[in-house]
PDB file of C-alpha atoms in Angstrom:
ATOM      1  CA  ALA M 333      -0.150  -0.010  -0.090  1.00  0.00           C
ATOM      2  CA  THR M 334       1.439   3.435  -0.341  1.00  0.00           C
ATOM      3  CA  VAL M 335       1.371   5.956   1.967  1.00  0.00           C
ATOM      4  CA  PRO M 336       0.239   9.558   1.169  1.00  0.00           C
ATOM      5  CA  ALA M 337       2.519  12.252   1.580  1.00  0.00           C
ATOM      6  CA  VAL M 338       0.575  13.990   4.118  1.00  0.00           C
ATOM      7  CA  GLY M 339       3.287  16.590   4.520  1.00  0.00           C
ATOM      8  CA  HIS M 340       3.617  17.697   1.035  1.00  0.00           C
ATOM      9  CA  SER M 341      -0.545  17.668   0.751  1.00  0.00           C
ATOM     10  CA  THR M 342      -0.396  20.107   3.926  1.00  0.00           C
ATOM     11  CA  SER M 343       1.839  22.331   2.082  1.00  0.00           C
ATOM     12  CA  ASN M 344       0.028  22.583  -1.393  1.00  0.00           C
ATOM     13  CA  ARG M 345      -2.811  23.321   0.674  1.00  0.00           C
ATOM     14  CA  ARG M 346      -1.333  26.578   2.209  1.00  0.00           C
ATOM     15  CA  SER M 347       0.455  27.194  -1.121  1.00  0.00           C
ATOM     16  CA  ALA M 348      -2.926  27.392  -2.199  1.00  0.00           C
ATOM     17  CA  GLY M 349      -4.392  29.163   0.552  1.00  0.00           C
ATOM     18  CA  ARG M 350      -2.165  31.907   0.216  1.00  0.00           C
ATOM     19  CA  TRP M 351      -2.318  32.100  -3.588  1.00  0.00           C
ATOM     20  CA  GLY M 352      -5.660  32.745  -2.975  1.00  0.00           C
ATOM     21  CA  GLU M 353      -5.483  35.253  -0.522  1.00  0.00           C
ATOM     22  CA  ARG M 354      -2.990  37.155  -2.477  1.00  0.00           C
ATOM     23  CA  SER M 355      -5.930  37.324  -5.313  1.00  0.00           C
ATOM     24  CA  LEU M 356      -8.105  38.564  -3.012  1.00  0.00           C
ATOM     25  CA  PHE M 357      -6.037  41.140  -2.187  1.00  0.00           C
ATOM     26  CA  ALA M 358      -4.854  41.940  -5.420  1.00  0.00           C
ATOM     27  CA  LEU M 359      -8.844  42.181  -6.807  1.00  0.00           C
ATOM     28  CA  ALA M 360      -9.291  44.417  -3.724  1.00  0.00           C
ATOM     29  CA  GLY M 361      -6.505  46.504  -4.479  1.00  0.00           C
ATOM     30  CA  LEU M 362      -7.665  47.061  -7.769  1.00  0.00           C
ATOM     31  CA  PHE M 363     -11.090  48.097  -7.545  1.00  0.00           C
ATOM     32  CA  ALA M 364     -10.068  50.359  -4.553  1.00  0.00           C
ATOM     33  CA  LEU M 365      -7.706  52.143  -7.202  1.00  0.00           C
ATOM     34  CA  PHE M 366     -10.422  52.440  -9.648  1.00  0.00           C
ATOM     35  CA  LEU M 367     -12.425  54.119  -7.133  1.00  0.00           C
ATOM     36  CA  GLY M 368      -9.809  56.475  -6.185  1.00  0.00           C
ATOM     37  CA  LEU M 369      -7.723  57.169  -9.019  1.00  0.00           C
ATOM     38  CA  PRO M 370     -10.357  59.677 -10.807  1.00  0.00           C
ATOM     39  CA  VAL M 371     -11.110  61.585  -7.611  1.00  0.00           C
ATOM     40  CA  LEU M 372      -7.558  61.522  -6.579  1.00  0.00           C
ATOM     41  CA  THR M 373      -6.572  62.897  -9.942  1.00  0.00           C
ATOM     42  CA  LEU M 374      -9.073  65.474  -9.813  1.00  0.00           C
ATOM     43  CA  VAL M 375      -7.481  67.008  -6.386  1.00  0.00           C
ATOM     44  CA  VAL M 376      -4.098  66.334  -7.565  1.00  0.00           C
ATOM     45  CA  ARG M 377      -4.770  68.444 -11.074  1.00  0.00           C
ATOM     46  CA  ALA M 378      -6.842  71.202  -9.452  1.00  0.00           C
ATOM     47  CA  ILE M 379      -3.828  71.833  -6.637  1.00  0.00           C
ATOM     48  CA  VAL M 380      -1.114  71.760  -9.547  1.00  0.00           C
ATOM     49  CA  ASP M 381      -2.171  73.803 -11.649  1.00  0.00           C
ATOM     50  CA  GLY M 382      -3.189  76.097  -9.474  1.00  0.00           C
ATOM     51  CA  SER M 383      -7.171  76.519  -9.846  1.00  0.00           C
ATOM     52  CA  LEU M 384      -8.201  75.109  -6.488  1.00  0.00           C
ATOM     53  CA  ARG M 385      -6.268  78.203  -4.915  1.00  0.00           C
ATOM     54  CA  VAL M 386      -7.866  80.613  -7.282  1.00  0.00           C
ATOM     55  CA  ALA M 387     -11.487  78.673  -6.627  1.00  0.00           C
ATOM     56  CA  LEU M 388     -11.286  79.307  -2.578  1.00  0.00           C
ATOM     57  CA  VAL M 389     -11.161  83.152  -3.124  1.00  0.00           C
ATOM     58  CA  SER M 390     -13.805  83.327  -5.717  1.00  0.00           C
ATOM     59  CA  PRO M 391     -17.248  85.009  -4.871  1.00  0.00           C
ATOM     60  CA  VAL M 392     -19.344  82.891  -6.671  1.00  0.00           C
ATOM     61  CA  VAL M 393     -17.656  79.452  -5.313  1.00  0.00           C
ATOM     62  CA  LEU M 394     -17.357  80.008  -1.640  1.00  0.00           C
ATOM     63  CA  ASP M 395     -21.276  81.364  -2.691  1.00  0.00           C
ATOM     64  CA  ALA M 396     -22.006  78.107  -3.199  1.00  0.00           C
ATOM     65  CA  LEU M 397     -19.971  76.158  -1.093  1.00  0.00           C
ATOM     66  CA  TRP M 398     -21.921  77.959   1.645  1.00  0.00           C
ATOM     67  CA  LEU M 399     -25.534  77.652   0.002  1.00  0.00           C
ATOM     68  CA  SER M 400     -24.001  73.955  -0.137  1.00  0.00           C
ATOM     69  CA  LEU M 401     -23.511  73.611   3.753  1.00  0.00           C
ATOM     70  CA  VAL M 402     -26.461  75.433   5.017  1.00  0.00           C
ATOM     71  CA  THR M 403     -28.583  73.783   3.097  1.00  0.00           C
ATOM     72  CA  THR M 404     -27.531  70.273   3.674  1.00  0.00           C
ATOM     73  CA  ALA M 405     -27.181  71.096   7.309  1.00  0.00           C
ATOM     74  CA  ILE M 406     -30.760  72.486   7.513  1.00  0.00           C
ATOM     75  CA  THR M 407     -31.446  69.156   5.067  1.00  0.00           C
ATOM     76  CA  LEU M 408     -29.678  66.798   8.105  1.00  0.00           C
ATOM     77  CA  VAL M 409     -31.841  68.665  10.727  1.00  0.00           C
ATOM     78  CA  ILE M 410     -35.468  67.859   8.827  1.00  0.00           C
ATOM     79  CA  THR M 411     -34.174  64.182   8.245  1.00  0.00           C
ATOM     80  CA  VAL M 412     -33.605  63.502  12.017  1.00  0.00           C
ATOM     81  CA  THR M 413     -36.882  65.120  13.015  1.00  0.00           C
ATOM     82  CA  LEU M 414     -39.312  63.479  10.592  1.00  0.00           C
ATOM     83  CA  GLY M 415     -37.494  60.404   9.840  1.00  0.00           C
ATOM     84  CA  LEU M 416     -36.190  58.901  13.142  1.00  0.00           C
ATOM     85  CA  PRO M 417     -40.267  58.479  14.206  1.00  0.00           C
ATOM     86  CA  LEU M 418     -41.031  56.900  10.850  1.00  0.00           C
ATOM     87  CA  ALA M 419     -37.771  54.972  11.266  1.00  0.00           C
ATOM     88  CA  VAL M 420     -38.813  53.450  14.663  1.00  0.00           C
ATOM     89  CA  VAL M 421     -42.847  53.262  13.458  1.00  0.00           C
ATOM     90  CA  LEU M 422     -40.838  50.852  10.658  1.00  0.00           C
ATOM     91  CA  ALA M 423     -38.931  49.081  13.089  1.00  0.00           C
ATOM     92  CA  ARG M 424     -40.869  48.300  15.921  1.00  0.00           C
ATOM     93  CA  ARG M 425     -44.706  48.527  14.682  1.00  0.00           C
ATOM     94  CA  GLN M 426     -46.734  46.234  12.367  1.00  0.00           C
ATOM     95  CA  PHE M 427     -49.466  47.360  10.428  1.00  0.00           C
ATOM     96  CA  ARG M 428     -51.328  47.219   7.489  1.00  0.00           C
ATOM     97  CA  GLY M 429     -49.581  48.599   4.265  1.00  0.00           C
ATOM     98  CA  LYS M 430     -46.061  48.385   5.837  1.00  0.00           C
ATOM     99  CA  GLY M 431     -44.286  46.740   2.694  1.00  0.00           C
ATOM    100  CA  LEU M 432     -45.874  49.891   0.498  1.00  0.00           C
ATOM    101  CA  VAL M 433     -45.027  52.408   3.192  1.00  0.00           C
ATOM    102  CA  GLU M 434     -41.468  50.597   2.963  1.00  0.00           C
ATOM    103  CA  THR M 435     -41.568  50.634  -0.801  1.00  0.00           C
ATOM    104  CA  ILE M 436     -42.802  54.279  -0.825  1.00  0.00           C
ATOM    105  CA  VAL M 437     -39.578  56.164   1.558  1.00  0.00           C
ATOM    106  CA  ASP M 438     -37.143  53.849  -0.600  1.00  0.00           C
ATOM    107  CA  LEU M 439     -38.213  54.338  -3.723  1.00  0.00           C
ATOM    108  CA  PRO M 440     -36.552  57.842  -4.361  1.00  0.00           C
ATOM    109  CA  ILE M 441     -33.130  55.951  -3.699  1.00  0.00           C
ATOM    110  CA  VAL M 442     -33.455  54.076  -7.153  1.00  0.00           C
ATOM    111  CA  LEU M 443     -35.285  56.958  -8.843  1.00  0.00           C
ATOM    112  CA  PRO M 444     -33.059  58.998 -11.181  1.00  0.00           C
ATOM    113  CA  PRO M 445     -32.538  62.394  -9.810  1.00  0.00           C
ATOM    114  CA  SER M 446     -33.998  64.381 -12.863  1.00  0.00           C
ATOM    115  CA  VAL M 447     -37.318  62.357 -12.382  1.00  0.00           C
ATOM    116  CA  ALA M 448     -37.158  63.230  -8.675  1.00  0.00           C
ATOM    117  CA  GLY M 449     -37.195  66.995  -9.494  1.00  0.00           C
ATOM    118  CA  LEU M 450     -39.936  66.678 -12.108  1.00  0.00           C
ATOM    119  CA  ALA M 451     -41.933  64.953  -9.788  1.00  0.00           C
ATOM    120  CA  LEU M 452     -41.421  67.724  -6.923  1.00  0.00           C
ATOM    121  CA  LEU M 453     -42.204  70.299  -9.650  1.00  0.00           C
ATOM    122  CA  LEU M 454     -45.168  68.774 -10.268  1.00  0.00           C
ATOM    123  CA  VAL M 455     -46.331  68.941  -7.066  1.00  0.00           C
ATOM    124  CA  PHE M 456     -45.136  71.966  -5.507  1.00  0.00           C
ATOM    125  CA  GLY M 457     -44.443  73.931  -8.987  1.00  0.00           C
ATOM    126  CA  ARG M 458     -46.604  77.190  -9.595  1.00  0.00           C
ATOM    127  CA  ARG M 459     -49.208  74.957 -11.925  1.00  0.00           C
ATOM    128  CA  GLY M 460     -48.680  71.699  -9.356  1.00  0.00           C
ATOM    129  CA  LEU M 461     -50.596  69.875  -7.332  1.00  0.00           C
ATOM    130  CA  LEU M 462     -50.503  72.291  -4.124  1.00  0.00           C
ATOM    131  CA  SER M 463     -50.045  75.424  -6.086  1.00  0.00           C
ATOM    132  CA  ALA M 464     -53.388  76.674  -4.930  1.00  0.00           C
ATOM    133  CA  PRO M 465     -53.082  76.765  -1.579  1.00  0.00           C
ATOM    134  CA  PHE M 466     -49.454  78.446  -1.741  1.00  0.00           C
ATOM    135  CA  GLU M 467     -51.209  80.677  -4.613  1.00  0.00           C
ATOM    136  CA  VAL M 468     -53.604  82.115  -1.670  1.00  0.00           C
ATOM    137  CA  LEU M 469     -50.648  82.208   1.055  1.00  0.00           C
ATOM    138  CA  GLY M 470     -48.428  84.311  -1.531  1.00  0.00           C
ATOM    139  CA  PHE M 471     -45.965  81.687  -1.628  1.00  0.00           C
ATOM    140  CA  SER M 472     -43.590  80.498  -4.216  1.00  0.00           C
ATOM    141  CA  VAL M 473     -41.746  77.150  -3.816  1.00  0.00           C
ATOM    142  CA  PRO M 474     -39.572  76.537  -6.632  1.00  0.00           C
ATOM    143  CA  PHE M 475     -36.509  78.541  -7.574  1.00  0.00           C
ATOM    144  CA  THR M 476     -35.747  79.467  -4.156  1.00  0.00           C
ATOM    145  CA  THR M 477     -33.831  78.417  -1.515  1.00  0.00           C
ATOM    146  CA  ILE M 478     -36.386  76.505  -0.077  1.00  0.00           C
ATOM    147  CA  ALA M 479     -36.965  74.172  -3.147  1.00  0.00           C
ATOM    148  CA  VAL M 480     -33.009  73.321  -2.422  1.00  0.00           C
ATOM    149  CA  ILE M 481     -33.626  72.203   0.450  1.00  0.00           C
ATOM    150  CA  MET M 482     -36.646  70.133  -0.630  1.00  0.00           C
ATOM    151  CA  ALA M 483     -34.941  68.525  -3.337  1.00  0.00           C
ATOM    152  CA  GLN M 484     -32.155  67.660  -1.007  1.00  0.00           C
ATOM    153  CA  THR M 485     -34.385  65.925   1.665  1.00  0.00           C
ATOM    154  CA  PHE M 486     -36.574  64.383  -0.978  1.00  0.00           C
ATOM    155  CA  VAL M 487     -33.506  62.599  -2.255  1.00  0.00           C
ATOM    156  CA  SER M 488     -31.158  61.956   0.857  1.00  0.00           C
ATOM    157  CA  ALA M 489     -34.039  61.316   3.542  1.00  0.00           C
ATOM    158  CA  PRO M 490     -34.405  57.678   2.752  1.00  0.00           C
ATOM    159  CA  PHE M 491     -30.451  56.394   3.032  1.00  0.00           C
ATOM    160  CA  PHE M 492     -31.205  57.790   7.189  1.00  0.00           C
ATOM    161  CA  ILE M 493     -33.999  55.930   7.525  1.00  0.00           C
ATOM    162  CA  ARG M 494     -33.171  52.963   6.080  1.00  0.00           C
ATOM    163  CA  SER M 495     -30.263  52.628   8.355  1.00  0.00           C
ATOM    164  CA  ALA M 496     -31.991  54.161  11.457  1.00  0.00           C
ATOM    165  CA  ARG M 497     -34.890  51.226  10.743  1.00  0.00           C
ATOM    166  CA  THR M 498     -31.932  48.605  10.391  1.00  0.00           C
ATOM    167  CA  GLY M 499     -30.220  49.563  13.858  1.00  0.00           C
ATOM    168  CA  ILE M 500     -33.166  50.008  15.739  1.00  0.00           C
ATOM    169  CA  ALA M 501     -34.807  46.891  15.111  1.00  0.00           C
ATOM    170  CA  GLY M 502     -31.523  45.164  15.856  1.00  0.00           C
ATOM    171  CA  VAL M 503     -31.835  46.353  19.612  1.00  0.00           C
ATOM    172  CA  ASP M 504     -32.150  43.887  21.842  1.00  0.00           C
ATOM    173  CA  ARG M 505     -35.802  44.530  23.363  1.00  0.00           C
ATOM    174  CA  ASP M 506     -34.994  42.831  26.664  1.00  0.00           C
ATOM    175  CA  LEU M 507     -32.358  45.480  27.901  1.00  0.00           C
ATOM    176  CA  GLU M 508     -35.274  48.130  26.797  1.00  0.00           C
ATOM    177  CA  ASP M 509     -37.889  45.908  28.955  1.00  0.00           C
ATOM    178  CA  ALA M 510     -35.118  45.871  31.970  1.00  0.00           C
ATOM    179  CA  ALA M 511     -35.197  49.756  31.591  1.00  0.00           C
ATOM    180  CA  ARG M 512     -38.745  50.186  32.400  1.00  0.00           C
ATOM    181  CA  SER M 513     -38.776  47.964  34.990  1.00  0.00           C
ATOM    182  CA  ASP M 514     -36.407  49.993  36.611  1.00  0.00           C
ATOM    183  CA  GLY M 515     -38.613  52.484  36.190  1.00  0.00           C
ATOM    184  CA  ALA M 516     -37.746  54.562  32.852  1.00  0.00           C
ATOM    185  CA  SER M 517     -40.205  56.665  31.023  1.00  0.00           C
ATOM    186  CA  GLU M 518     -40.545  56.222  26.854  1.00  0.00           C
ATOM    187  CA  PRO M 519     -38.599  58.977  26.412  1.00  0.00           C
ATOM    188  CA  GLN M 520     -35.795  58.365  28.655  1.00  0.00           C
ATOM    189  CA  LEU M 521     -35.502  55.167  27.309  1.00  0.00           C
ATOM    190  CA  PHE M 522     -35.280  55.969  23.954  1.00  0.00           C
ATOM    191  CA  ARG M 523     -32.304  58.515  24.675  1.00  0.00           C
ATOM    192  CA  ALA M 524     -30.447  56.698  27.214  1.00  0.00           C
ATOM    193  CA  VAL M 525     -30.740  52.757  25.662  1.00  0.00           C
ATOM    194  CA  THR M 526     -32.410  52.658  21.938  1.00  0.00           C
ATOM    195  CA  VAL M 527     -30.380  55.534  20.478  1.00  0.00           C
ATOM    196  CA  PRO M 528     -26.799  54.376  22.172  1.00  0.00           C
ATOM    197  CA  LEU M 529     -27.477  50.925  20.931  1.00  0.00           C
ATOM    198  CA  ALA M 530     -28.577  51.817  17.721  1.00  0.00           C
ATOM    199  CA  GLY M 531     -26.105  54.674  17.515  1.00  0.00           C
ATOM    200  CA  ALA M 532     -23.634  53.338  14.869  1.00  0.00           C
ATOM    201  CA  ALA M 533     -25.978  52.423  12.045  1.00  0.00           C
ATOM    202  CA  LEU M 534     -27.766  55.707  12.882  1.00  0.00           C
ATOM    203  CA  ALA M 535     -24.268  57.567  12.357  1.00  0.00           C
ATOM    204  CA  ALA M 536     -23.878  56.255   9.035  1.00  0.00           C
ATOM    205  CA  GLY M 537     -27.342  56.561   7.953  1.00  0.00           C
ATOM    206  CA  LEU M 538     -26.268  60.624   9.008  1.00  0.00           C
ATOM    207  CA  THR M 539     -23.177  60.314   7.063  1.00  0.00           C
ATOM    208  CA  MET M 540     -25.189  58.467   3.672  1.00  0.00           C
ATOM    209  CA  SER M 541     -27.515  60.971   4.105  1.00  0.00           C
ATOM    210  CA  TRP M 542     -25.919  64.645   4.248  1.00  0.00           C
ATOM    211  CA  ALA M 543     -23.192  63.154   1.417  1.00  0.00           C
ATOM    212  CA  ARG M 544     -25.907  62.518  -0.482  1.00  0.00           C
ATOM    213  CA  SER M 545     -27.518  65.679  -0.007  1.00  0.00           C
ATOM    214  CA  LEU M 546     -24.634  67.691  -0.334  1.00  0.00           C
ATOM    215  CA  GLY M 547     -23.699  66.004  -3.803  1.00  0.00           C
ATOM    216  CA  GLU M 548     -27.225  66.374  -5.478  1.00  0.00           C
ATOM    217  CA  PHE M 549     -27.732  68.043  -8.368  1.00  0.00           C
ATOM    218  CA  GLY M 550     -30.211  66.526 -10.982  1.00  0.00           C
ATOM    219  CA  ALA M 551     -33.557  66.941  -8.435  1.00  0.00           C
ATOM    220  CA  THR M 552     -32.080  70.716  -7.865  1.00  0.00           C
ATOM    221  CA  ILE M 553     -31.611  71.922 -11.092  1.00  0.00           C
ATOM    222  CA  MET M 554     -35.144  70.783 -12.362  1.00  0.00           C
ATOM    223  CA  PHE M 555     -36.965  71.838  -8.896  1.00  0.00           C
ATOM    224  CA  ALA M 556     -34.725  74.958  -7.598  1.00  0.00           C
ATOM    225  CA  GLY M 557     -33.002  76.006 -11.046  1.00  0.00           C
ATOM    226  CA  ASN M 558     -29.439  77.167 -10.914  1.00  0.00           C
ATOM    227  CA  VAL M 559     -29.824  81.015  -9.660  1.00  0.00           C
ATOM    228  CA  GLU M 560     -26.727  82.050  -8.252  1.00  0.00           C
ATOM    229  CA  GLY M 561     -26.393  83.192  -4.845  1.00  0.00           C
ATOM    230  CA  ARG M 562     -29.983  81.627  -4.252  1.00  0.00           C
ATOM    231  CA  THR M 563     -30.115  78.216  -5.089  1.00  0.00           C
ATOM    232  CA  GLN M 564     -26.945  77.604  -6.655  1.00  0.00           C
ATOM    233  CA  THR M 565     -24.904  74.570  -4.805  1.00  0.00           C
ATOM    234  CA  LEU M 566     -21.499  73.415  -5.637  1.00  0.00           C
ATOM    235  CA  PRO M 567     -22.469  70.586  -7.499  1.00  0.00           C
ATOM    236  CA  LEU M 568     -24.150  73.084 -10.225  1.00  0.00           C
ATOM    237  CA  VAL M 569     -21.135  75.307 -10.173  1.00  0.00           C
ATOM    238  CA  VAL M 570     -18.995  72.484 -11.167  1.00  0.00           C
ATOM    239  CA  TYR M 571     -21.759  72.008 -13.858  1.00  0.00           C
ATOM    240  CA  GLY M 572     -22.149  75.602 -15.221  1.00  0.00           C
ATOM    241  CA  GLU M 573     -18.402  76.015 -15.154  1.00  0.00           C
ATOM    242  CA  PHE M 574     -18.059  72.623 -17.552  1.00  0.00           C
ATOM    243  CA  GLN M 575     -21.012  73.893 -19.737  1.00  0.00           C
ATOM    244  CA  GLY M 576     -19.526  77.286 -20.096  1.00  0.00           C
ATOM    245  CA  GLY M 577     -16.442  75.561 -21.388  1.00  0.00           C
ATOM    246  CA  ASN M 578     -14.222  76.528 -17.983  1.00  0.00           C
ATOM    247  CA  LEU M 579     -12.727  73.628 -17.169  1.00  0.00           C
ATOM    248  CA  ASP M 580      -9.909  74.239 -14.354  1.00  0.00           C
ATOM    249  CA  ALA M 581     -12.839  76.100 -12.643  1.00  0.00           C
ATOM    250  CA  SER M 582     -15.103  73.049 -12.712  1.00  0.00           C
ATOM    251  CA  ILE M 583     -12.068  70.669 -11.877  1.00  0.00           C
ATOM    252  CA  ALA M 584     -11.620  73.376  -8.933  1.00  0.00           C
ATOM    253  CA  ALA M 585     -14.837  73.502  -7.859  1.00  0.00           C
ATOM    254  CA  ALA M 586     -15.357  69.514  -7.940  1.00  0.00           C
ATOM    255  CA  ALA M 587     -12.346  69.729  -5.847  1.00  0.00           C
ATOM    256  CA  ILE M 588     -13.649  71.639  -3.147  1.00  0.00           C
ATOM    257  CA  LEU M 589     -16.275  69.138  -3.161  1.00  0.00           C
ATOM    258  CA  VAL M 590     -14.539  66.436  -3.195  1.00  0.00           C
ATOM    259  CA  LEU M 591     -12.304  67.723  -0.013  1.00  0.00           C
ATOM    260  CA  ALA M 592     -15.344  68.789   1.753  1.00  0.00           C
ATOM    261  CA  ALA M 593     -16.863  65.628   1.935  1.00  0.00           C
ATOM    262  CA  PHE M 594     -13.771  63.609   2.625  1.00  0.00           C
ATOM    263  CA  GLY M 595     -13.390  65.816   5.565  1.00  0.00           C
ATOM    264  CA  VAL M 596     -16.330  65.220   7.034  1.00  0.00           C
ATOM    265  CA  LEU M 597     -16.489  61.107   6.300  1.00  0.00           C
ATOM    266  CA  VAL M 598     -13.007  61.205   8.010  1.00  0.00           C
ATOM    267  CA  ALA M 599     -14.532  63.844  10.951  1.00  0.00           C
ATOM    268  CA  VAL M 600     -17.001  61.111  11.174  1.00  0.00           C
ATOM    269  CA  ARG M 601     -14.654  58.130  11.796  1.00  0.00           C
ATOM    270  CA  VAL M 602     -12.596  59.235  14.043  1.00  0.00           C
ATOM    271  CA  PHE M 603     -15.298  60.445  16.325  1.00  0.00           C
ATOM    272  CA  HIS M 604     -16.798  56.995  15.941  1.00  0.00           C
ATOM    273  CA  TRP M 605     -13.352  55.432  16.780  1.00  0.00           C
ATOM    274  CA  GLY M 606     -12.828  57.946  19.809  1.00  0.00           C
ATOM    275  CA  ARG M 607     -16.384  56.531  21.066  1.00  0.00           C
ATOM    276  CA  VAL M 608     -14.878  52.730  20.528  1.00  0.00           C
ATOM    277  CA  LEU M 609     -12.053  53.420  22.748  1.00  0.00           C
ATOM    278  CA  GLU M 610     -13.340  55.248  25.187  1.00  0.00           C
ATOM    279  CA  ALA M 611     -16.264  52.863  25.559  1.00  0.00           C
ATOM    280  CA  ARG M 612     -13.402  50.027  25.869  1.00  0.00           C
ATOM    281  CA  GLY M 613     -11.628  52.055  28.782  1.00  0.00           C
ATOM    282  CA  VAL M 614      -8.760  52.943  26.321  1.00  0.00           C
ATOM    283  CA  VAL M 615      -9.046  56.608  26.653  1.00  0.00           C
TER     284      VAL M 615
END
């Protein structure tokens, strides 16, 4: 009888495992390069040719950046104020038509932004579904800063609601019942138990929602227009400069947008890891 070469077989398996791991890292590295190289090239180009420095003192770019930051901050407040109760209901309650409500909430995620803008225009436009009440009040929504906020909220809120719904649904109900047994009221329970336990999901949802609203373009230009100083956010500056043939200005505005988003995402991750280390008693 032939004795199997156990050592040789084990060596082959290890070699195959190392080759598979190297292949996995190679594929991951290539795809990460695919995702990062265009953005890195854009930022480096803006820095090297000096257009970023010029854009940082341009009144048009600064006004658009300020408008983007202000409107996205307001959008985030509205999203949390109105979206969190909806996420709680979807996570904790069973009711007829729940699946339909979840589908409606998720729908803006898959809709093309231009379709979202057109839909908003058909409801809130001067000849839209709700135009009569607005006319009575002497109030016009389209092509105003309010329209920018509405467009951003429409396309970005579902990201927060989805993440918050998942996080809240994953909270252990026994821990909440224990807090109730200790005399905690429902508001206290939500603040002290539910929100901290679902904190990672809530933070992820907030980050994705803010990033989506910062980069919003299609719904904004359809519903709010591109009025400098009033509805022209930074993505619209990028588009306007590119359409006008000023490629350097377009690249510089895009680089500022990338750096602003990158800075917030890094800050969120640093804050998250700081909370993790604090919870573990490291800091």
